[in-house]
PDB file of C-alpha atoms in Angstrom:
ATOM      1  CA  PRO A  58       0.000   0.000   0.000  1.00  0.00           C
ATOM      2  CA  LYS A  59       1.202   3.451  -0.941  1.00  0.00           C
ATOM      3  CA  ALA A  60       1.841   5.856   1.925  1.00  0.00           C
ATOM      4  CA  THR A  61      -0.420   8.884   2.075  1.00  0.00           C
ATOM      5  CA  ALA A  62       0.793  12.435   2.560  1.00  0.00           C
ATOM      6  CA  LYS A  63      -0.479  12.276   6.141  1.00  0.00           C
ATOM      7  CA  ASP A  64       1.555   9.095   6.790  1.00  0.00           C
ATOM      8  CA  LYS A  65       4.675  10.689   5.321  1.00  0.00           C
ATOM      9  CA  LEU A  66       4.215  13.822   7.425  1.00  0.00           C
ATOM     10  CA  SER A  67       3.662  11.734  10.548  1.00  0.00           C
ATOM     11  CA  SER A  68       6.781   9.688   9.829  1.00  0.00           C
ATOM     12  CA  TRP A  69       8.846  12.849   9.248  1.00  0.00           C
ATOM     13  CA  TRP A  70       7.501  14.365  12.501  1.00  0.00           C
ATOM     14  CA  ARG A  71       8.574  11.254  14.482  1.00  0.00           C
ATOM     15  CA  ARG A  72      12.073  11.388  12.934  1.00  0.00           C
ATOM     16  CA  VAL A  73      12.442  15.108  13.737  1.00  0.00           C
ATOM     17  CA  ALA A  74      11.892  14.307  17.427  1.00  0.00           C
ATOM     18  CA  TYR A  75      15.181  12.363  17.471  1.00  0.00           C
ATOM     19  CA  ARG A  76      17.280  14.693  15.305  1.00  0.00           C
ATOM     20  CA  HIS A  77      18.581  17.068  17.923  1.00  0.00           C
ATOM     21  CA  LYS A  78      22.040  18.079  16.740  1.00  0.00           C
ATOM     22  CA  ALA A  79      21.096  21.026  14.537  1.00  0.00           C
ATOM     23  CA  ALA A  80      18.572  22.363  17.065  1.00  0.00           C
ATOM     24  CA  GLU A  81      21.002  21.947  19.954  1.00  0.00           C
ATOM     25  CA  LEU A  82      23.858  23.631  18.089  1.00  0.00           C
ATOM     26  CA  SER A  83      21.533  26.458  17.048  1.00  0.00           C
ATOM     27  CA  LEU A  84      20.554  27.090  20.663  1.00  0.00           C
ATOM     28  CA  TYR A  85      24.207  27.201  21.720  1.00  0.00           C
ATOM     29  CA  LEU A  86      24.971  29.585  18.849  1.00  0.00           C
ATOM     30  CA  LEU A  87      22.131  31.858  19.927  1.00  0.00           C
ATOM     31  CA  PHE A  88      23.316  31.756  23.526  1.00  0.00           C
ATOM     32  CA  PHE A  89      26.942  32.531  22.722  1.00  0.00           C
ATOM     33  CA  THR A  90      26.053  35.330  20.306  1.00  0.00           C
ATOM     34  CA  GLY A  91      23.431  36.787  22.650  1.00  0.00           C
ATOM     35  CA  LEU A  92      25.193  36.696  25.999  1.00  0.00           C
ATOM     36  CA  PRO A  93      27.935  39.195  25.068  1.00  0.00           C
ATOM     37  CA  LEU A  94      25.190  41.652  24.060  1.00  0.00           C
ATOM     38  CA  TRP A  95      24.409  42.063  27.747  1.00  0.00           C
ATOM     39  CA  SER A  96      25.517  45.531  28.908  1.00  0.00           C
ATOM     40  CA  LEU A  97      27.626  43.868  31.613  1.00  0.00           C
ATOM     41  CA  PHE A  98      30.162  42.966  28.887  1.00  0.00           C
ATOM     42  CA  ASN A  99      30.332  46.550  27.595  1.00  0.00           C
ATOM     43  CA  LEU A 100      31.343  45.629  24.033  1.00  0.00           C
ATOM     44  CA  PRO A 101      32.141  48.390  21.565  1.00  0.00           C
ATOM     45  CA  TRP A 102      29.313  49.048  19.123  1.00  0.00           C
ATOM     46  CA  SER A 103      31.282  47.567  16.213  1.00  0.00           C
ATOM     47  CA  GLY A 104      31.426  44.167  17.958  1.00  0.00           C
ATOM     48  CA  GLU A 105      27.916  44.419  19.352  1.00  0.00           C
ATOM     49  CA  ARG A 106      26.522  45.192  15.902  1.00  0.00           C
ATOM     50  CA  VAL A 107      28.059  42.050  14.381  1.00  0.00           C
ATOM     51  CA  LEU A 108      26.890  39.809  17.234  1.00  0.00           C
ATOM     52  CA  LEU A 109      23.393  41.296  17.121  1.00  0.00           C
ATOM     53  CA  LEU A 110      23.177  40.660  13.378  1.00  0.00           C
ATOM     54  CA  ILE A 111      24.346  37.041  13.790  1.00  0.00           C
ATOM     55  CA  HIS A 112      21.977  36.545  16.726  1.00  0.00           C
ATOM     56  CA  CYS A 113      18.947  37.986  14.903  1.00  0.00           C
ATOM     57  CA  LEU A 114      19.609  36.227  11.594  1.00  0.00           C
ATOM     58  CA  GLY A 115      20.392  32.999  13.447  1.00  0.00           C
ATOM     59  CA  SER A 116      17.125  33.183  15.334  1.00  0.00           C
ATOM     60  CA  LEU A 117      15.114  34.083  12.226  1.00  0.00           C
ATOM     61  CA  ILE A 118      16.525  31.104  10.331  1.00  0.00           C
ATOM     62  CA  ALA A 119      17.233  28.479  12.989  1.00  0.00           C
ATOM     63  CA  PHE A 120      14.206  28.899  15.239  1.00  0.00           C
ATOM     64  CA  PRO A 121      11.430  28.189  12.716  1.00  0.00           C
ATOM     65  CA  LEU A 122      13.403  25.672  10.636  1.00  0.00           C
ATOM     66  CA  LEU A 123      15.350  23.696  13.250  1.00  0.00           C
ATOM     67  CA  ILE A 124      14.497  24.513  16.846  1.00  0.00           C
ATOM     68  CA  LEU A 125      10.697  24.811  16.752  1.00  0.00           C
ATOM     69  CA  PRO A 126      10.012  21.562  14.839  1.00  0.00           C
ATOM     70  CA  PHE A 127      12.400  19.642  17.103  1.00  0.00           C
ATOM     71  CA  TRP A 128      10.988  21.227  20.256  1.00  0.00           C
ATOM     72  CA  LEU A 129       7.358  20.509  19.382  1.00  0.00           C
ATOM     73  CA  SER A 130       7.972  16.978  18.105  1.00  0.00           C
ATOM     74  CA  HIS A 131      10.341  16.077  20.950  1.00  0.00           C
ATOM     75  CA  ARG A 132       7.801  16.938  23.661  1.00  0.00           C
ATOM     76  CA  ARG A 133       5.985  13.618  23.327  1.00  0.00           C
ATOM     77  CA  LEU A 134       9.247  11.757  23.977  1.00  0.00           C
ATOM     78  CA  TRP A 135      10.042  13.313  27.328  1.00  0.00           C
ATOM     79  CA  GLU A 136       6.378  13.358  28.383  1.00  0.00           C
ATOM     80  CA  ALA A 137       6.242   9.583  27.858  1.00  0.00           C
ATOM     81  CA  SER A 138       9.703   8.906  29.293  1.00  0.00           C
ATOM     82  CA  SER A 139      10.074   6.793  32.414  1.00  0.00           C
ATOM     83  CA  ASN A 140      13.178   8.836  33.281  1.00  0.00           C
ATOM     84  CA  GLN A 141      12.134  11.353  35.932  1.00  0.00           C
ATOM     85  CA  ARG A 142      15.108  13.642  35.179  1.00  0.00           C
ATOM     86  CA  LEU A 143      14.210  13.908  31.488  1.00  0.00           C
ATOM     87  CA  ARG A 144      10.560  14.657  32.270  1.00  0.00           C
ATOM     88  CA  LYS A 145      11.470  17.314  34.843  1.00  0.00           C
ATOM     89  CA  THR A 146      14.169  19.030  32.769  1.00  0.00           C
ATOM     90  CA  GLY A 147      11.898  18.785  29.710  1.00  0.00           C
ATOM     91  CA  ARG A 148       9.158  20.695  31.541  1.00  0.00           C
ATOM     92  CA  TYR A 149      11.631  23.368  32.645  1.00  0.00           C
ATOM     93  CA  LEU A 150      12.994  23.645  29.116  1.00  0.00           C
ATOM     94  CA  ASP A 151       9.461  24.015  27.768  1.00  0.00           C
ATOM     95  CA  LEU A 152       8.707  26.947  30.045  1.00  0.00           C
ATOM     96  CA  LEU A 153      12.088  28.629  29.575  1.00  0.00           C
ATOM     97  CA  MET A 154      12.015  28.139  25.795  1.00  0.00           C
ATOM     98  CA  LEU A 155       8.536  29.654  25.599  1.00  0.00           C
ATOM     99  CA  LEU A 156       9.504  32.697  27.696  1.00  0.00           C
ATOM    100  CA  CYS A 157      12.802  33.178  25.866  1.00  0.00           C
ATOM    101  CA  ALA A 158      11.173  32.802  22.432  1.00  0.00           C
ATOM    102  CA  LEU A 159       8.309  35.201  23.185  1.00  0.00           C
ATOM    103  CA  SER A 160      10.591  37.835  24.691  1.00  0.00           C
ATOM    104  CA  GLY A 161      12.991  37.389  21.762  1.00  0.00           C
ATOM    105  CA  LEU A 162      10.140  37.853  19.296  1.00  0.00           C
ATOM    106  CA  TYR A 163       9.114  41.043  21.088  1.00  0.00           C
ATOM    107  CA  LEU A 164      12.687  42.327  20.958  1.00  0.00           C
ATOM    108  CA  LEU A 165      13.018  41.388  17.296  1.00  0.00           C
ATOM    109  CA  LEU A 166       9.795  43.130  16.287  1.00  0.00           C
ATOM    110  CA  LEU A 167       9.760  46.144  18.628  1.00  0.00           C
ATOM    111  CA  GLY A 168      13.174  46.214  20.275  1.00  0.00           C
ATOM    112  CA  ASN A 169      14.053  47.636  23.654  1.00  0.00           C
ATOM    113  CA  ARG A 170      13.074  51.269  23.357  1.00  0.00           C
ATOM    114  CA  GLY A 171      13.738  52.083  27.005  1.00  0.00           C
ATOM    115  CA  GLU A 172      10.153  51.791  28.259  1.00  0.00           C
ATOM    116  CA  TRP A 173       9.220  49.303  30.992  1.00  0.00           C
ATOM    117  CA  LEU A 174       7.900  46.627  28.571  1.00  0.00           C
ATOM    118  CA  GLY A 175      11.040  46.773  26.438  1.00  0.00           C
ATOM    119  CA  ASN A 176      13.266  46.530  29.519  1.00  0.00           C
ATOM    120  CA  PHE A 177      11.130  43.725  30.928  1.00  0.00           C
ATOM    121  CA  ASN A 178      11.444  41.675  27.721  1.00  0.00           C
ATOM    122  CA  HIS A 179      15.152  42.454  27.454  1.00  0.00           C
ATOM    123  CA  TYR A 180      15.867  41.128  30.945  1.00  0.00           C
ATOM    124  CA  LEU A 181      13.410  38.247  30.604  1.00  0.00           C
ATOM    125  CA  HIS A 182      15.268  37.173  27.466  1.00  0.00           C
ATOM    126  CA  LEU A 183      18.629  37.379  29.245  1.00  0.00           C
ATOM    127  CA  ILE A 184      17.468  35.767  32.478  1.00  0.00           C
ATOM    128  CA  THR A 185      15.818  32.801  30.737  1.00  0.00           C
ATOM    129  CA  ALA A 186      18.745  32.161  28.354  1.00  0.00           C
ATOM    130  CA  LEU A 187      21.252  31.144  31.031  1.00  0.00           C
ATOM    131  CA  PRO A 188      19.141  28.502  32.834  1.00  0.00           C
ATOM    132  CA  LEU A 189      17.804  27.346  29.466  1.00  0.00           C
ATOM    133  CA  THR A 190      21.335  26.602  28.273  1.00  0.00           C
ATOM    134  CA  LEU A 191      22.407  24.959  31.540  1.00  0.00           C
ATOM    135  CA  ILE A 192      19.290  22.781  31.748  1.00  0.00           C
ATOM    136  CA  LEU A 193      19.682  21.882  28.069  1.00  0.00           C
ATOM    137  CA  LEU A 194      23.215  20.685  28.809  1.00  0.00           C
ATOM    138  CA  ARG A 195      21.848  18.492  31.608  1.00  0.00           C
ATOM    139  CA  HIS A 196      18.821  17.283  29.651  1.00  0.00           C
ATOM    140  CA  ALA A 197      20.824  16.290  26.575  1.00  0.00           C
ATOM    141  CA  ALA A 198      23.995  15.161  28.380  1.00  0.00           C
ATOM    142  CA  ARG A 199      24.039  11.587  27.035  1.00  0.00           C
ATOM    143  CA  TRP A 200      23.342  12.620  23.454  1.00  0.00           C
ATOM    144  CA  SER A 201      24.720  16.146  23.341  1.00  0.00           C
ATOM    145  CA  VAL A 202      26.726  17.423  20.402  1.00  0.00           C
ATOM    146  CA  LEU A 203      29.123  18.675  23.082  1.00  0.00           C
ATOM    147  CA  ARG A 204      29.727  15.206  24.499  1.00  0.00           C
ATOM    148  CA  PRO A 205      33.073  14.768  22.676  1.00  0.00           C
ATOM    149  CA  LEU A 206      34.192  18.044  24.251  1.00  0.00           C
ATOM    150  CA  PHE A 207      33.110  16.834  27.703  1.00  0.00           C
ATOM    151  CA  CYS A 208      35.037  13.583  27.194  1.00  0.00           C
ATOM    152  CA  LEU A 209      38.154  15.480  26.122  1.00  0.00           C
ATOM    153  CA  LEU A 210      37.937  17.784  29.144  1.00  0.00           C
ATOM    154  CA  ALA A 211      37.445  14.807  31.431  1.00  0.00           C
ATOM    155  CA  ARG A 212      40.551  13.112  30.010  1.00  0.00           C
ATOM    156  CA  LEU A 213      42.579  16.281  30.450  1.00  0.00           C
ATOM    157  CA  PHE A 214      41.521  17.097  33.986  1.00  0.00           C
ATOM    158  CA  ILE A 215      40.585  13.764  35.526  1.00  0.00           C
ATOM    159  CA  ARG A 216      43.553  11.438  35.747  1.00  0.00           C
ATOM    160  CA  PRO A 217      42.813   7.714  36.280  1.00  0.00           C
TER     161      PRO A 217
END
């Protein structure tokens, strides 16, 4: 029997739930291009401008094409998981991702113009990005694209 379009879409959606590398790398890219934009780092405008461009273009491209499909399709995996840690970190990631994405969308469309709502979204975006990244590292530890780096660091600093 020939597969219908609905069957093909359903099959693709199940596969997307397991293909995490591009989404994970995109989130790390967004974090490492966004964090230095924080006024605490006091970058010169020439550097800030480049990072802001990379961060905005990265989010415009990566979020709808890589992160959002993975995020939405992956939810059923951690909701059904018997691993308590994955379910708990998955719930935290859901909330943080939603807050970070909505505040990022606000900043992308309207920016931080100095009023209370702009400042609120600016700090919400910053404050959610750090725990989001740390919890993502914990949630994806066994399968992370950074695992080879962790293994290398462990070999360098932990002597048998």
